[in-house]
Amino acid sequence: TFYKRKEMQRLGGENGLDGLMIANFLKSVCLPGHVDDLFPFFLRHAKQIFPMLDCMDDLRKISDLRLPPNWYPEARAIQRRIVFHAGPTNSGKTHHAIQRYLAAKSGIYCGPLKLLAHEIFQKSNDASVPCDLVTGEERVLVDQEGRQAAHVACTVEMCSVTTPYEVAVIDEIQMIKDPARGWAWTRALLGLSAEEVHICGEAAAIDLVTELMYSTGEEVEVRNYKRLTPITVLDYALESLDNLRPGDCIVCFNKNDIYSLSRQIEARGLECAVIYGSLPPGTKLTQAKKFNDPDDPCKILVATDAIGMGLNLSIKRIIFNSLIKPSINEKGEKEMDAITTSQALQISGRAGRFSSVFKEGEVTTMHRDDLVLLKEILNRSVPPIETAGLHPTAEQIEMFAYHLPDATLSNLIDIFVSLSQVDGLYFVCNVDDFKFLADMIQHIPLNLRVRYVFCTAPINKKQPFVCTSLLKFARQFSRNEPLTFDWLCRHTNWPLVPPKNIKDLVHLEAVHDVFDLYLWLSYRFMDMFPDASLVRDIQKELDNIIQIGVRNITTLIRASQATSVSGAIAVPDDFPLQRTEVNDRMLNLEDLPAANQGQFSSATKVPGQKRIRGSKALGYRPAEVKSNMKSQRQGSLAAKLVREGLLTQEMLKQLEREWQVHHNNNGNFPTGKRDDQNGSKGTGNKK
Ligand SMILES: Nc1ncnc2c1ncn2[C@@H]1O[C@H](COP(=O)(O)OP(=O)(O)OP(=O)(O)O)[C@@H](O)[C@H]1O
Ligand SMILES: [Mg+2]
């Protein structure tokens, strides 16, 4: 109405805006009748919305991600030879690619894990091919005078797309579809400037890689491999730790299970090695070496799926303690789900490695009831990978910020993602962690480039001490005060002593991550983080201290149980299993496809739809009852009985059901015997 339009003009004027323009805009985009309702909202946010509308075309252009091959001029300037080494686990894919890498004048290996980069670094130097190591937090130059070697083994995020190489190896290419890290494989695949690019991984990625290379005008030569050693899914479960044999590896998806199992194993007089994601790399390597060493009495490994990709360990038999793994869904919620076929294949594939003393692998579960599900998972067919991850670059976000100077970094990322256009072969990676950090440091004055780098720091947002450290680092940085060694020691209370209980161990792991964060930032802002070499020294010391803790893990568990009334181990329920850095993150392998056909000898095909079930293996709490168990874990009689093995989860559930019925019947148990027992006492029994 005329009146309203005048009113809108007046209100707009009061806010320094053109009220009529806003009304007209709303009229053009809203249903009739909604303009009045929306006007006040638009007026409030007009300063943000209208500049964006003004430059919408520019923003669309900047966030146009339809031609990623064009982002890498060095790679586009040469014609690369692309070789895809495809096959199941333990088929020699990486081996063949590495042979070519070692023979070349120069080469780069890009792997998904620090441990794998380390394995190739070692292998190359052992073969008298000098090779450097580059991860987010570490640069090892083998040359005494600090010159770069012609070969480098790195974590995939760290590969250079501007340095020319004769041979590049990209390992575990199926990770290109990882929701968080996929972009790093896409970047390596499109951007490595090498005469030959050797890609290793699951056959499910062949079609996508071929299509991506079609867009760069490069042909893909596919070499298929078969498993080098047989692997069998056993028809029986382990059932009891008394049945353990040398070369067994128990895989858990819960850190508390690791602690609990290692204690039970050592109580049987057996030594065991422990590997989980949040241990420092040095500790992981030492534990792996100990387990691999034929002369070491330690013949049992308890691990999370941190061992699940590409690694060569002396494992004869993989025993899944559980098939349920926590994961974070797209909404950021925690979900408990059965592991995917790809995950199961990757983990199983650690058994019976060609290079180990065990030439035949075996796979089974801890509990008999899980065996059918394991076979079902392993026999599911795996769909081909269809899309590759992409991530907005710092330059793109900077250009956005130029057009939208008032928006926060987190908003810029949101707007970028929602406006971005991608080709059907790509998807934009999950940016939640980035946004989490952006929001956390939003109030600290930093220029955009610095802010962007801080937000790409590969830390685990579930570790409060690491998050607050990042915040403190950022604050100190914004004051332009260099973060010195002394400052860091004060912040972390260094020097630290060996852990007395599991809680201490968990804290030491977090401090190790804070040192990692310092080193990671020191490679990006050398002036502000000047004491990298001192920090590296104390980090090594800390790694040793943690190793002492892990060696004495049984003692630590006992100490933790003694200090806790309930006997529960004092580890927060949501404490991360994974190491925090991106390039060593325990991977969120959300349904990664795999070529599983024909990998297992006596696998029984069990058709049927996906089922989600818990495991009842030792020390394991089924997913469905986990939340209810929280209070119990903190000290109930039921939890104590379960821990002591006097009560199983099934018995507990049965009791719960009976109590429920009992309660509903005003205290009378419905079953014969109990009815008889209670009958004469009437309904007086209260829960
Ligand atoms: N032809 C060969 N000669 C000697 N050793 C080999 C050969 N092929 C493979 N190996 C060794 O066998 C082990 C398994 O090979 P490799 O790691 O290449 O398998 P992969 O297919 O890459 O497995 P994954 O999928 O688990 O990464 C390695 O230790 C490797 O060095
Ligand atoms: Mg491999």
XYZ file of C-alpha atoms and ligand atoms in Angstrom:
719
model
C 0.000 0.000 0.000
C 0.968 3.587 -0.478
C 1.075 4.099 3.284
C 3.370 1.133 3.788
C 5.694 2.205 0.986
C 6.064 5.620 2.590
C 6.662 4.001 5.929
C 9.282 1.740 4.393
C 10.985 4.707 2.818
C 11.019 6.473 6.167
C 12.390 3.464 8.043
C 14.995 2.884 5.363
C 16.015 6.545 5.545
C 16.457 6.325 9.299
C 18.878 3.495 8.702
C 20.711 5.215 5.912
C 19.191 2.871 3.343
C 16.847 3.110 0.421
C 13.671 1.577 1.876
C 11.902 1.558 -1.463
C 14.716 -0.292 -3.101
C 14.510 -2.955 -0.407
C 10.745 -3.224 -0.806
C 11.032 -3.535 -4.574
C 13.681 -6.174 -4.247
C 11.492 -8.159 -1.865
C 8.536 -7.793 -4.218
C 10.584 -9.303 -6.993
C 11.684 -12.342 -5.013
C 8.882 -13.030 -2.494
C 5.383 -14.356 -2.680
C 2.784 -11.563 -2.589
C 1.911 -10.695 0.983
C 5.295 -11.646 2.378
C 6.994 -8.352 1.663
C 5.663 -6.672 4.816
C 6.742 -9.578 6.990
C 10.211 -9.742 5.570
C 10.870 -6.032 5.394
C 12.016 -5.551 9.023
C 14.357 -8.547 8.739
C 15.895 -7.271 5.529
C 16.249 -3.828 6.996
C 18.198 -5.263 9.921
C 20.531 -7.247 7.671
C 20.532 -4.984 4.650
C 24.103 -3.866 5.184
C 25.263 -7.440 4.707
C 22.751 -8.576 2.141
C 22.741 -5.708 -0.303
C 26.448 -5.351 -0.916
C 26.326 -9.051 -1.693
C 23.528 -8.592 -4.173
C 25.468 -5.753 -5.793
C 28.467 -7.931 -6.459
C 26.695 -11.226 -6.919
C 28.109 -11.702 -10.389
C 31.650 -11.230 -9.141
C 31.082 -13.604 -6.248
C 29.649 -16.218 -8.594
C 32.702 -15.917 -10.810
C 35.113 -16.260 -7.892
C 33.320 -19.284 -6.516
C 33.076 -20.959 -9.897
C 34.876 -24.238 -9.284
C 33.967 -25.811 -12.586
C 37.431 -26.013 -14.077
C 39.902 -27.115 -11.399
C 42.449 -28.389 -13.960
C 43.081 -24.747 -14.876
C 44.297 -23.942 -11.367
C 47.590 -25.733 -12.046
C 49.450 -24.049 -14.908
C 52.727 -25.954 -14.312
C 51.013 -29.327 -14.711
C 48.992 -28.107 -17.708
C 52.153 -26.974 -19.429
C 53.413 -30.568 -19.726
C 51.976 -33.811 -21.029
C 52.074 -36.248 -18.119
C 52.059 -40.018 -18.358
C 49.461 -41.381 -15.933
C 49.711 -44.961 -14.630
C 47.022 -46.360 -12.316
C 48.132 -49.337 -10.172
C 44.835 -50.934 -9.173
C 44.070 -53.905 -6.978
C 43.127 -55.195 -3.565
C 45.217 -54.669 -0.432
C 48.617 -56.347 -0.306
C 48.828 -56.756 -4.063
C 52.063 -54.817 -4.547
C 50.547 -51.595 -5.927
C 52.691 -49.257 -3.856
C 55.708 -51.515 -4.321
C 55.581 -51.258 -8.119
C 55.034 -47.511 -8.101
C 57.917 -47.086 -5.663
C 60.250 -49.124 -7.887
C 59.717 -46.544 -10.612
C 60.124 -43.706 -8.090
C 63.459 -45.094 -6.872
C 64.760 -45.495 -10.415
C 63.907 -41.900 -11.383
C 66.251 -38.924 -11.147
C 63.724 -37.138 -8.957
C 60.474 -38.136 -7.303
C 57.726 -37.306 -4.863
C 55.666 -39.810 -2.853
C 52.316 -38.561 -1.504
C 50.708 -40.746 1.150
C 47.686 -40.549 3.421
C 49.508 -41.114 6.733
C 52.692 -39.886 8.329
C 53.640 -43.483 9.050
C 53.393 -44.344 5.367
C 55.436 -41.301 4.322
C 57.945 -42.431 6.917
C 57.979 -45.986 5.523
C 58.829 -44.717 2.033
C 61.375 -42.220 3.410
C 63.103 -45.126 5.166
C 62.843 -47.476 2.202
C 64.260 -44.903 -0.189
C 67.229 -44.005 1.999
C 67.882 -47.703 2.694
C 68.034 -48.212 -1.067
C 70.682 -45.433 -1.244
C 68.284 -43.016 -2.897
C 68.543 -39.903 -0.693
C 65.027 -38.869 0.245
C 63.617 -36.073 2.451
C 60.534 -36.297 4.627
C 57.891 -33.565 4.671
C 54.772 -33.585 6.821
C 52.734 -30.689 8.200
C 54.978 -30.424 11.272
C 58.210 -31.994 10.137
C 60.908 -31.468 7.514
C 63.765 -33.961 7.516
C 66.489 -33.095 5.020
C 68.939 -35.954 4.665
C 71.711 -33.763 3.283
C 74.094 -32.695 6.057
C 74.342 -29.202 4.584
C 70.596 -28.775 4.375
C 70.199 -29.035 0.607
C 66.969 -30.587 -0.621
C 67.233 -34.158 -1.909
C 65.864 -34.997 -5.346
C 63.345 -37.359 -3.739
C 60.778 -36.513 -1.101
C 58.195 -38.551 0.794
C 55.338 -36.422 2.101
C 51.807 -36.472 3.373
C 49.531 -35.641 0.472
C 48.439 -32.237 1.825
C 52.064 -31.106 1.739
C 52.969 -31.910 -1.868
C 54.299 -29.115 -4.019
C 52.425 -28.442 -7.249
C 55.083 -26.105 -8.566
C 58.248 -28.223 -8.256
C 58.988 -30.395 -11.299
C 59.656 -34.120 -10.727
C 60.340 -37.041 -13.007
C 58.039 -39.390 -11.075
C 55.205 -38.694 -8.649
C 53.366 -41.379 -6.661
C 49.899 -40.717 -5.255
C 48.960 -43.475 -2.837
C 45.467 -44.564 -1.706
C 43.718 -42.551 -4.421
C 40.281 -43.759 -3.252
C 40.674 -41.143 -0.519
C 39.794 -38.567 -3.188
C 36.195 -39.009 -2.089
C 36.896 -38.439 1.600
C 34.442 -35.732 2.783
C 37.135 -33.828 4.683
C 40.475 -34.598 3.022
C 39.471 -35.519 -0.537
C 40.599 -32.117 -1.875
C 44.257 -33.001 -1.189
C 44.131 -35.997 -3.561
C 42.303 -33.943 -6.208
C 44.963 -31.251 -5.945
C 47.793 -33.810 -6.213
C 46.160 -35.600 -9.129
C 45.470 -32.458 -11.150
C 48.410 -30.402 -9.992
C 51.572 -32.487 -9.609
C 54.077 -31.359 -12.128
C 55.688 -34.701 -12.968
C 56.531 -36.440 -16.216
C 55.011 -39.651 -14.838
C 52.267 -39.808 -12.235
C 51.787 -43.228 -10.616
C 48.472 -43.612 -8.821
C 47.864 -46.494 -6.401
C 44.573 -47.588 -4.960
C 41.290 -49.346 -5.218
C 39.889 -50.170 -8.648
C 36.717 -48.279 -7.694
C 38.581 -45.051 -8.471
C 39.628 -45.977 -12.033
C 36.613 -44.495 -13.819
C 36.731 -41.213 -11.939
C 40.480 -40.790 -12.449
C 40.066 -41.597 -16.148
C 37.347 -38.961 -16.484
C 39.347 -36.357 -14.571
C 42.336 -37.043 -16.774
C 40.119 -36.796 -19.837
C 39.474 -33.193 -18.807
C 43.236 -32.551 -18.706
C 43.775 -34.366 -21.999
C 45.830 -37.134 -20.396
C 45.385 -40.841 -20.925
C 45.385 -43.336 -18.082
C 47.246 -46.617 -18.341
C 45.704 -49.115 -15.884
C 47.745 -51.956 -14.374
C 45.753 -54.489 -12.403
C 47.217 -56.517 -9.560
C 46.071 -59.542 -7.589
C 46.625 -60.221 -3.898
C 50.076 -61.653 -3.318
C 49.111 -63.851 -0.384
C 45.823 -65.580 0.434
C 43.524 -64.280 3.123
C 40.770 -66.276 4.786
C 37.793 -65.293 6.867
C 37.689 -67.874 9.628
C 34.539 -69.763 10.463
C 35.072 -69.298 14.161
C 35.467 -66.267 16.392
C 38.192 -65.784 18.962
C 35.664 -65.786 21.829
C 38.302 -65.629 24.552
C 41.645 -63.945 24.940
C 42.945 -67.350 26.039
C 42.836 -68.275 22.351
C 45.271 -65.562 21.245
C 48.243 -66.621 19.127
C 51.466 -64.872 18.063
C 50.770 -62.477 15.194
C 47.255 -61.612 16.353
C 46.044 -58.042 16.067
C 42.838 -57.008 17.811
C 41.185 -53.986 16.209
C 38.973 -51.710 18.312
C 37.172 -48.462 17.545
C 37.218 -47.260 21.108
C 40.229 -46.186 23.102
C 38.860 -47.565 26.357
C 38.628 -50.995 24.728
C 42.307 -50.728 23.853
C 43.165 -50.059 27.478
C 40.866 -52.731 28.792
C 42.042 -55.392 26.335
C 45.728 -54.685 26.787
C 45.277 -55.061 30.512
C 43.452 -58.362 30.145
C 46.097 -59.627 27.718
C 48.956 -58.706 30.002
C 47.126 -60.321 32.906
C 47.548 -63.551 30.927
C 51.299 -63.085 30.904
C 51.423 -61.955 27.251
C 53.143 -58.785 26.073
C 51.230 -56.562 23.720
C 51.937 -53.508 21.583
C 49.414 -50.697 21.363
C 48.760 -48.353 18.434
C 46.025 -45.729 18.293
C 45.687 -42.512 16.356
C 46.449 -39.947 19.036
C 49.814 -41.462 19.968
C 52.799 -39.482 18.711
C 54.370 -40.896 15.529
C 57.545 -41.897 17.381
C 55.555 -43.964 19.859
C 53.553 -45.568 17.059
C 56.726 -46.461 15.192
C 58.357 -47.932 18.288
C 55.278 -49.997 19.049
C 55.074 -51.193 15.424
C 58.781 -52.099 15.417
C 58.443 -53.986 18.691
C 55.549 -56.000 17.296
C 57.293 -56.619 13.944
C 60.598 -57.691 15.524
C 60.766 -61.514 15.418
C 63.170 -61.486 18.390
C 60.890 -59.404 20.612
C 58.588 -61.363 22.943
C 55.761 -58.959 22.101
C 53.601 -60.852 19.630
C 50.154 -59.348 20.101
C 48.987 -55.986 18.803
C 45.963 -54.058 20.022
C 45.132 -51.185 17.686
C 42.492 -48.895 16.338
C 42.024 -48.554 12.598
C 44.941 -46.105 12.720
C 46.741 -49.128 11.227
C 44.150 -49.423 8.494
C 45.813 -48.115 5.375
C 48.807 -49.203 3.336
C 50.968 -50.112 6.347
C 53.078 -53.251 6.445
C 52.908 -54.952 9.838
C 53.680 -58.573 10.796
C 50.092 -59.574 11.382
C 48.853 -63.125 10.888
C 45.288 -62.650 12.058
C 43.042 -59.599 12.342
C 40.410 -59.901 15.062
C 37.647 -57.308 15.007
C 36.755 -56.585 18.616
C 33.697 -54.803 17.319
C 32.209 -53.854 13.962
C 30.634 -50.644 15.192
C 32.517 -47.416 14.767
C 31.580 -43.913 15.909
C 31.520 -41.343 13.137
C 30.349 -37.779 12.694
C 27.550 -37.306 10.170
C 26.979 -34.342 7.864
C 25.090 -32.499 10.594
C 28.046 -32.907 12.911
C 26.239 -35.461 15.074
C 27.908 -38.543 16.459
C 26.647 -41.760 14.929
C 27.365 -45.367 15.708
C 27.361 -47.432 12.574
C 28.754 -50.686 11.286
C 32.058 -50.220 9.485
C 31.922 -49.974 5.727
C 33.103 -52.595 3.303
C 36.068 -50.480 2.356
C 37.129 -49.990 5.964
C 36.728 -53.693 6.689
C 38.799 -54.569 3.611
C 41.542 -52.096 4.408
C 41.856 -53.300 7.994
C 41.634 -56.996 7.070
C 44.250 -56.354 4.401
C 46.882 -55.840 7.116
C 46.899 -59.626 7.753
C 49.407 -61.854 5.948
C 51.452 -59.140 4.262
C 53.767 -60.397 1.531
C 56.816 -58.893 3.223
C 56.050 -60.321 6.663
C 56.786 -63.752 8.157
C 53.093 -64.620 7.857
C 52.395 -65.560 4.282
C 48.713 -66.271 4.825
C 46.300 -63.890 6.468
C 43.256 -64.651 8.580
C 40.351 -62.506 9.663
C 37.757 -63.059 12.328
C 35.794 -61.351 15.091
C 36.118 -61.443 18.834
C 32.551 -62.566 19.229
C 30.752 -65.372 17.450
C 27.628 -63.298 16.748
C 29.632 -60.711 14.798
C 31.099 -63.187 12.356
C 28.085 -63.327 10.048
C 27.976 -59.548 9.864
C 31.694 -59.372 9.106
C 31.288 -61.797 6.221
C 28.313 -59.862 4.979
C 30.228 -56.575 5.072
C 33.260 -58.046 3.324
C 31.124 -59.477 0.552
C 29.115 -56.418 -0.289
C 29.824 -55.027 -3.717
C 31.358 -51.609 -3.779
C 30.093 -48.883 -6.089
C 32.595 -46.896 -8.152
C 33.722 -43.538 -6.812
C 31.908 -40.741 -8.582
C 33.205 -37.446 -7.244
C 36.433 -35.801 -6.133
C 36.751 -33.280 -3.276
C 37.563 -29.574 -3.663
C 38.329 -26.870 -1.095
C 38.158 -23.082 -1.484
C 41.625 -21.552 -1.613
C 42.930 -18.650 0.462
C 42.980 -16.465 -2.665
C 39.327 -17.162 -3.435
C 38.292 -16.343 0.127
C 40.397 -13.190 0.018
C 38.565 -12.022 -3.086
C 35.260 -12.723 -1.356
C 36.400 -10.664 1.610
C 37.232 -7.767 -0.700
C 33.618 -7.688 -1.867
C 32.107 -8.419 1.559
C 34.366 -6.617 4.013
C 31.939 -6.878 6.940
C 31.399 -10.628 6.798
C 33.191 -12.919 9.223
C 35.487 -15.600 7.835
C 32.989 -18.262 8.817
C 30.251 -16.369 6.923
C 32.511 -15.926 3.921
C 33.070 -19.666 3.781
C 29.339 -20.323 4.107
C 28.500 -17.890 1.333
C 31.287 -19.301 -0.805
C 30.067 -22.863 -0.412
C 26.458 -21.970 -1.093
C 27.279 -19.925 -4.202
C 29.957 -22.239 -5.544
C 29.309 -24.095 -8.740
C 30.997 -27.414 -9.284
C 31.191 -29.752 -12.201
C 29.456 -33.136 -11.727
C 32.811 -34.820 -11.111
C 33.494 -32.795 -7.964
C 32.055 -31.898 -4.568
C 33.025 -29.216 -2.048
C 34.643 -30.763 1.023
C 33.184 -30.437 4.484
C 34.381 -27.158 5.978
C 32.995 -27.593 9.505
C 36.375 -27.818 11.226
C 37.546 -24.721 9.400
C 34.413 -22.829 10.451
C 34.734 -24.046 14.025
C 38.200 -22.533 14.293
C 37.127 -19.399 12.413
C 34.357 -18.807 14.955
C 36.689 -19.557 17.829
C 39.221 -16.880 16.859
C 36.794 -14.435 15.237
C 37.144 -11.889 18.059
C 40.937 -11.763 17.733
C 42.170 -9.074 15.338
C 44.187 -10.777 12.592
C 44.511 -10.060 8.914
C 42.561 -12.379 6.665
C 45.504 -14.367 5.309
C 46.790 -15.099 8.816
C 43.292 -15.915 10.020
C 42.807 -18.313 7.103
C 46.071 -20.119 7.896
C 45.181 -20.451 11.593
C 41.836 -21.952 10.581
C 43.488 -24.585 8.389
C 45.615 -25.723 11.348
C 45.008 -29.444 11.539
C 43.842 -29.672 15.129
C 41.168 -31.817 16.617
C 38.332 -29.662 17.878
C 37.489 -32.250 20.508
C 40.684 -31.574 22.404
C 39.975 -28.572 24.640
C 43.613 -28.031 25.612
C 44.703 -27.919 21.973
C 41.846 -25.555 21.066
C 42.619 -23.148 23.898
C 46.262 -23.289 22.887
C 45.368 -22.261 19.347
C 43.369 -19.396 20.801
C 46.308 -18.292 22.943
C 48.690 -18.587 19.988
C 46.365 -16.413 17.915
C 46.053 -13.806 20.661
C 49.794 -13.608 21.133
C 50.233 -13.413 17.373
C 47.749 -10.545 17.088
C 49.757 -8.598 19.685
C 52.735 -9.091 17.447
C 54.609 -10.835 20.230
C 56.727 -13.769 19.000
C 55.817 -17.093 20.579
C 59.069 -18.072 22.199
C 60.224 -21.368 23.631
C 59.956 -19.979 27.189
C 56.432 -18.799 26.551
C 55.427 -22.226 25.262
C 57.067 -23.984 28.229
C 55.120 -21.755 30.598
C 51.900 -22.433 28.713
C 52.371 -26.215 28.767
C 54.046 -26.461 32.193
C 57.072 -28.043 30.587
C 59.040 -30.030 31.761
C 56.505 -32.788 32.281
C 56.879 -36.089 34.047
C 55.878 -39.614 32.938
C 52.158 -40.269 33.329
C 50.874 -41.803 36.542
C 47.488 -42.732 35.144
C 45.555 -42.736 31.897
C 44.327 -39.197 32.438
C 47.938 -37.991 32.568
C 48.708 -39.964 29.414
C 45.791 -38.373 27.610
C 46.979 -34.920 28.685
C 50.534 -35.621 27.506
C 49.155 -36.628 24.109
C 47.342 -33.287 23.969
C 50.540 -31.410 24.867
C 52.289 -33.316 22.082
C 49.597 -32.025 19.737
C 50.164 -28.474 20.991
C 53.860 -28.832 20.115
C 52.770 -30.146 16.718
C 50.574 -27.089 16.307
C 53.516 -24.829 17.157
C 55.712 -26.601 14.592
C 52.978 -26.514 11.979
C 52.596 -22.760 12.469
C 56.380 -22.271 12.567
C 56.587 -23.440 8.932
C 54.012 -20.830 7.975
C 55.112 -17.907 10.208
C 58.781 -18.398 10.957
C 59.278 -14.961 12.543
C 56.448 -15.358 14.999
C 57.248 -18.967 15.921
C 61.032 -18.718 16.038
C 61.941 -21.656 18.287
C 60.942 -24.631 16.177
C 64.148 -26.563 16.723
C 63.936 -26.235 20.526
C 60.303 -27.279 20.412
C 61.206 -30.251 18.245
C 63.736 -31.302 20.888
C 61.254 -31.207 23.741
C 58.658 -32.880 21.582
C 61.045 -35.805 21.122
C 61.524 -35.891 24.892
C 57.773 -35.883 25.316
C 57.444 -38.690 22.777
C 59.835 -40.716 24.961
C 57.866 -39.881 28.087
C 54.673 -41.012 26.347
C 56.427 -44.197 25.247
C 57.249 -44.944 28.881
C 53.568 -44.471 29.636
C 52.452 -46.742 26.817
C 54.983 -49.403 27.838
C 53.502 -49.297 31.318
C 49.966 -48.963 30.131
C 48.718 -51.774 32.364
C 50.131 -50.065 35.415
C 48.506 -46.812 34.326
C 45.150 -48.509 33.920
C 45.442 -49.998 37.372
C 46.340 -46.584 38.796
C 43.382 -44.996 37.007
C 41.047 -47.628 38.349
C 42.373 -47.178 41.852
C 41.750 -43.449 41.773
C 38.302 -43.811 40.315
C 35.527 -44.883 42.682
C 33.805 -46.865 39.986
C 36.921 -48.414 38.639
C 36.151 -46.833 35.278
C 39.113 -45.537 33.338
C 39.295 -41.787 33.565
C 39.115 -40.926 29.894
C 36.416 -38.531 28.755
C 33.713 -40.294 26.814
C 34.184 -38.213 23.702
C 37.934 -38.101 23.870
C 39.208 -38.326 20.313
C 40.708 -41.530 19.116
C 42.398 -39.749 16.335
C 45.551 -37.829 16.140
C 44.793 -34.220 15.482
C 46.830 -33.359 12.440
C 45.120 -33.533 9.112
C 47.749 -35.678 7.511
C 47.584 -38.286 10.206
C 43.958 -38.051 11.015
C 42.164 -41.267 11.657
C 40.184 -41.195 8.526
C 36.539 -40.731 8.279
C 36.314 -43.341 5.568
C 32.665 -42.810 4.963
C 31.816 -45.728 2.752
C 34.987 -45.647 0.724
C 34.547 -48.047 -2.141
C 36.877 -50.966 -2.558
C 37.474 -53.748 -4.987
C 36.710 -56.631 -2.719
C 35.876 -59.312 -5.173
C 37.881 -62.462 -4.805
C 40.048 -61.269 -1.958
C 38.895 -63.733 0.615
C 39.026 -67.435 0.218
C 36.346 -69.032 2.342
C 34.086 -66.027 2.603
C 30.461 -67.089 2.777
C 28.100 -64.848 0.880
C 25.351 -63.624 3.126
C 22.826 -61.580 1.203
C 20.501 -59.164 2.905
C 20.176 -55.576 3.811
C 22.569 -53.583 5.929
C 22.203 -54.344 9.589
C 23.550 -52.330 12.444
C 24.454 -54.304 15.466
C 26.626 -54.093 18.466
C 29.391 -56.381 19.453
C 29.605 -58.099 22.748
C 33.299 -58.590 22.677
C 35.313 -58.216 25.787
C 35.248 -54.786 27.272
C 32.913 -53.482 24.614
C 29.708 -51.611 25.261
C 27.177 -51.871 22.454
C 26.322 -48.635 20.719
C 22.619 -48.788 21.458
C 23.053 -48.789 25.178
C 26.052 -46.542 25.277
C 24.300 -43.368 26.300
C 22.304 -45.151 28.967
C 25.461 -46.670 30.217
C 27.082 -43.357 30.909
C 25.877 -43.071 34.457
C 26.465 -46.744 35.006
C 30.017 -46.389 33.819
C 30.540 -43.759 36.416
C 30.019 -46.181 39.217
C 26.930 -48.355 39.134
C 26.908 -51.904 40.348
C 25.793 -53.046 36.882
C 28.847 -51.449 35.248
C 31.111 -53.031 37.814
C 29.597 -56.465 37.235
C 29.912 -56.065 33.468
C 33.538 -55.058 33.816
C 34.247 -57.986 36.045
C 32.630 -60.294 33.536
C 29.908 -61.407 35.937
C 27.207 -59.837 33.817
C 27.029 -59.676 30.025
C 25.373 -56.904 28.046
C 22.646 -59.351 27.089
C 21.989 -60.168 30.724
C 21.946 -56.471 31.491
C 19.439 -55.791 28.745
C 17.303 -58.705 29.874
C 17.372 -57.327 33.410
C 16.407 -53.893 32.137
C 13.452 -55.383 30.293
C 12.396 -57.369 33.321
C 12.686 -54.352 35.582
C 10.564 -52.411 33.142
C 7.826 -55.033 33.158
C 8.232 -55.375 36.875
C 7.771 -51.658 37.252
C 4.750 -51.561 34.980
C 3.191 -54.386 36.987
C 3.475 -52.302 40.116
C 6.433 -54.266 41.269
C 5.277 -57.765 40.369
C 7.605 -59.806 38.201
C 5.561 -61.381 35.438
C 7.349 -64.700 35.225
C 6.234 -67.774 37.165
C 8.959 -68.199 39.668
C 9.344 -64.571 40.489
C 5.579 -64.182 40.648
C 5.532 -66.929 43.178
C 8.275 -65.324 45.135
C 6.636 -61.941 45.134
C 3.088 -63.097 45.289
C 2.644 -63.199 48.999
C 4.365 -59.887 49.465
C 1.804 -58.023 47.429
C 2.875 -55.009 45.407
C 5.106 -53.397 47.906
C 8.367 -53.899 45.974
C 9.670 -50.604 44.706
C 12.476 -50.351 42.200
N 57.412 -57.909 -6.308
C 57.720 -57.750 -5.024
N 58.919 -58.051 -4.534
C 59.232 -57.902 -3.251
N 58.362 -57.396 -2.321
C 57.156 -57.055 -2.738
C 56.756 -57.199 -4.109
N 55.493 -56.780 -4.220
C 55.125 -56.384 -2.981
N 56.114 -56.543 -2.099
C 56.059 -56.245 -0.664
O 54.824 -56.737 -0.160
C 54.233 -55.831 0.765
C 52.863 -55.414 0.261
O 53.001 -54.666 -0.934
P 52.387 -53.209 -1.096
O 52.555 -52.433 0.141
O 52.921 -52.655 -2.361
O 50.852 -53.603 -1.281
P 49.632 -52.650 -1.649
O 48.903 -53.287 -2.780
O 50.098 -51.272 -1.840
O 48.740 -52.802 -0.352
P 47.750 -51.706 0.360
O 46.501 -51.670 -0.472
O 47.499 -52.274 1.706
O 48.452 -50.412 0.360
C 55.212 -54.666 0.881
O 56.040 -54.860 2.002
C 56.031 -54.742 -0.401
O 57.322 -54.231 -0.214
Mg 49.823 -49.537 -0.732
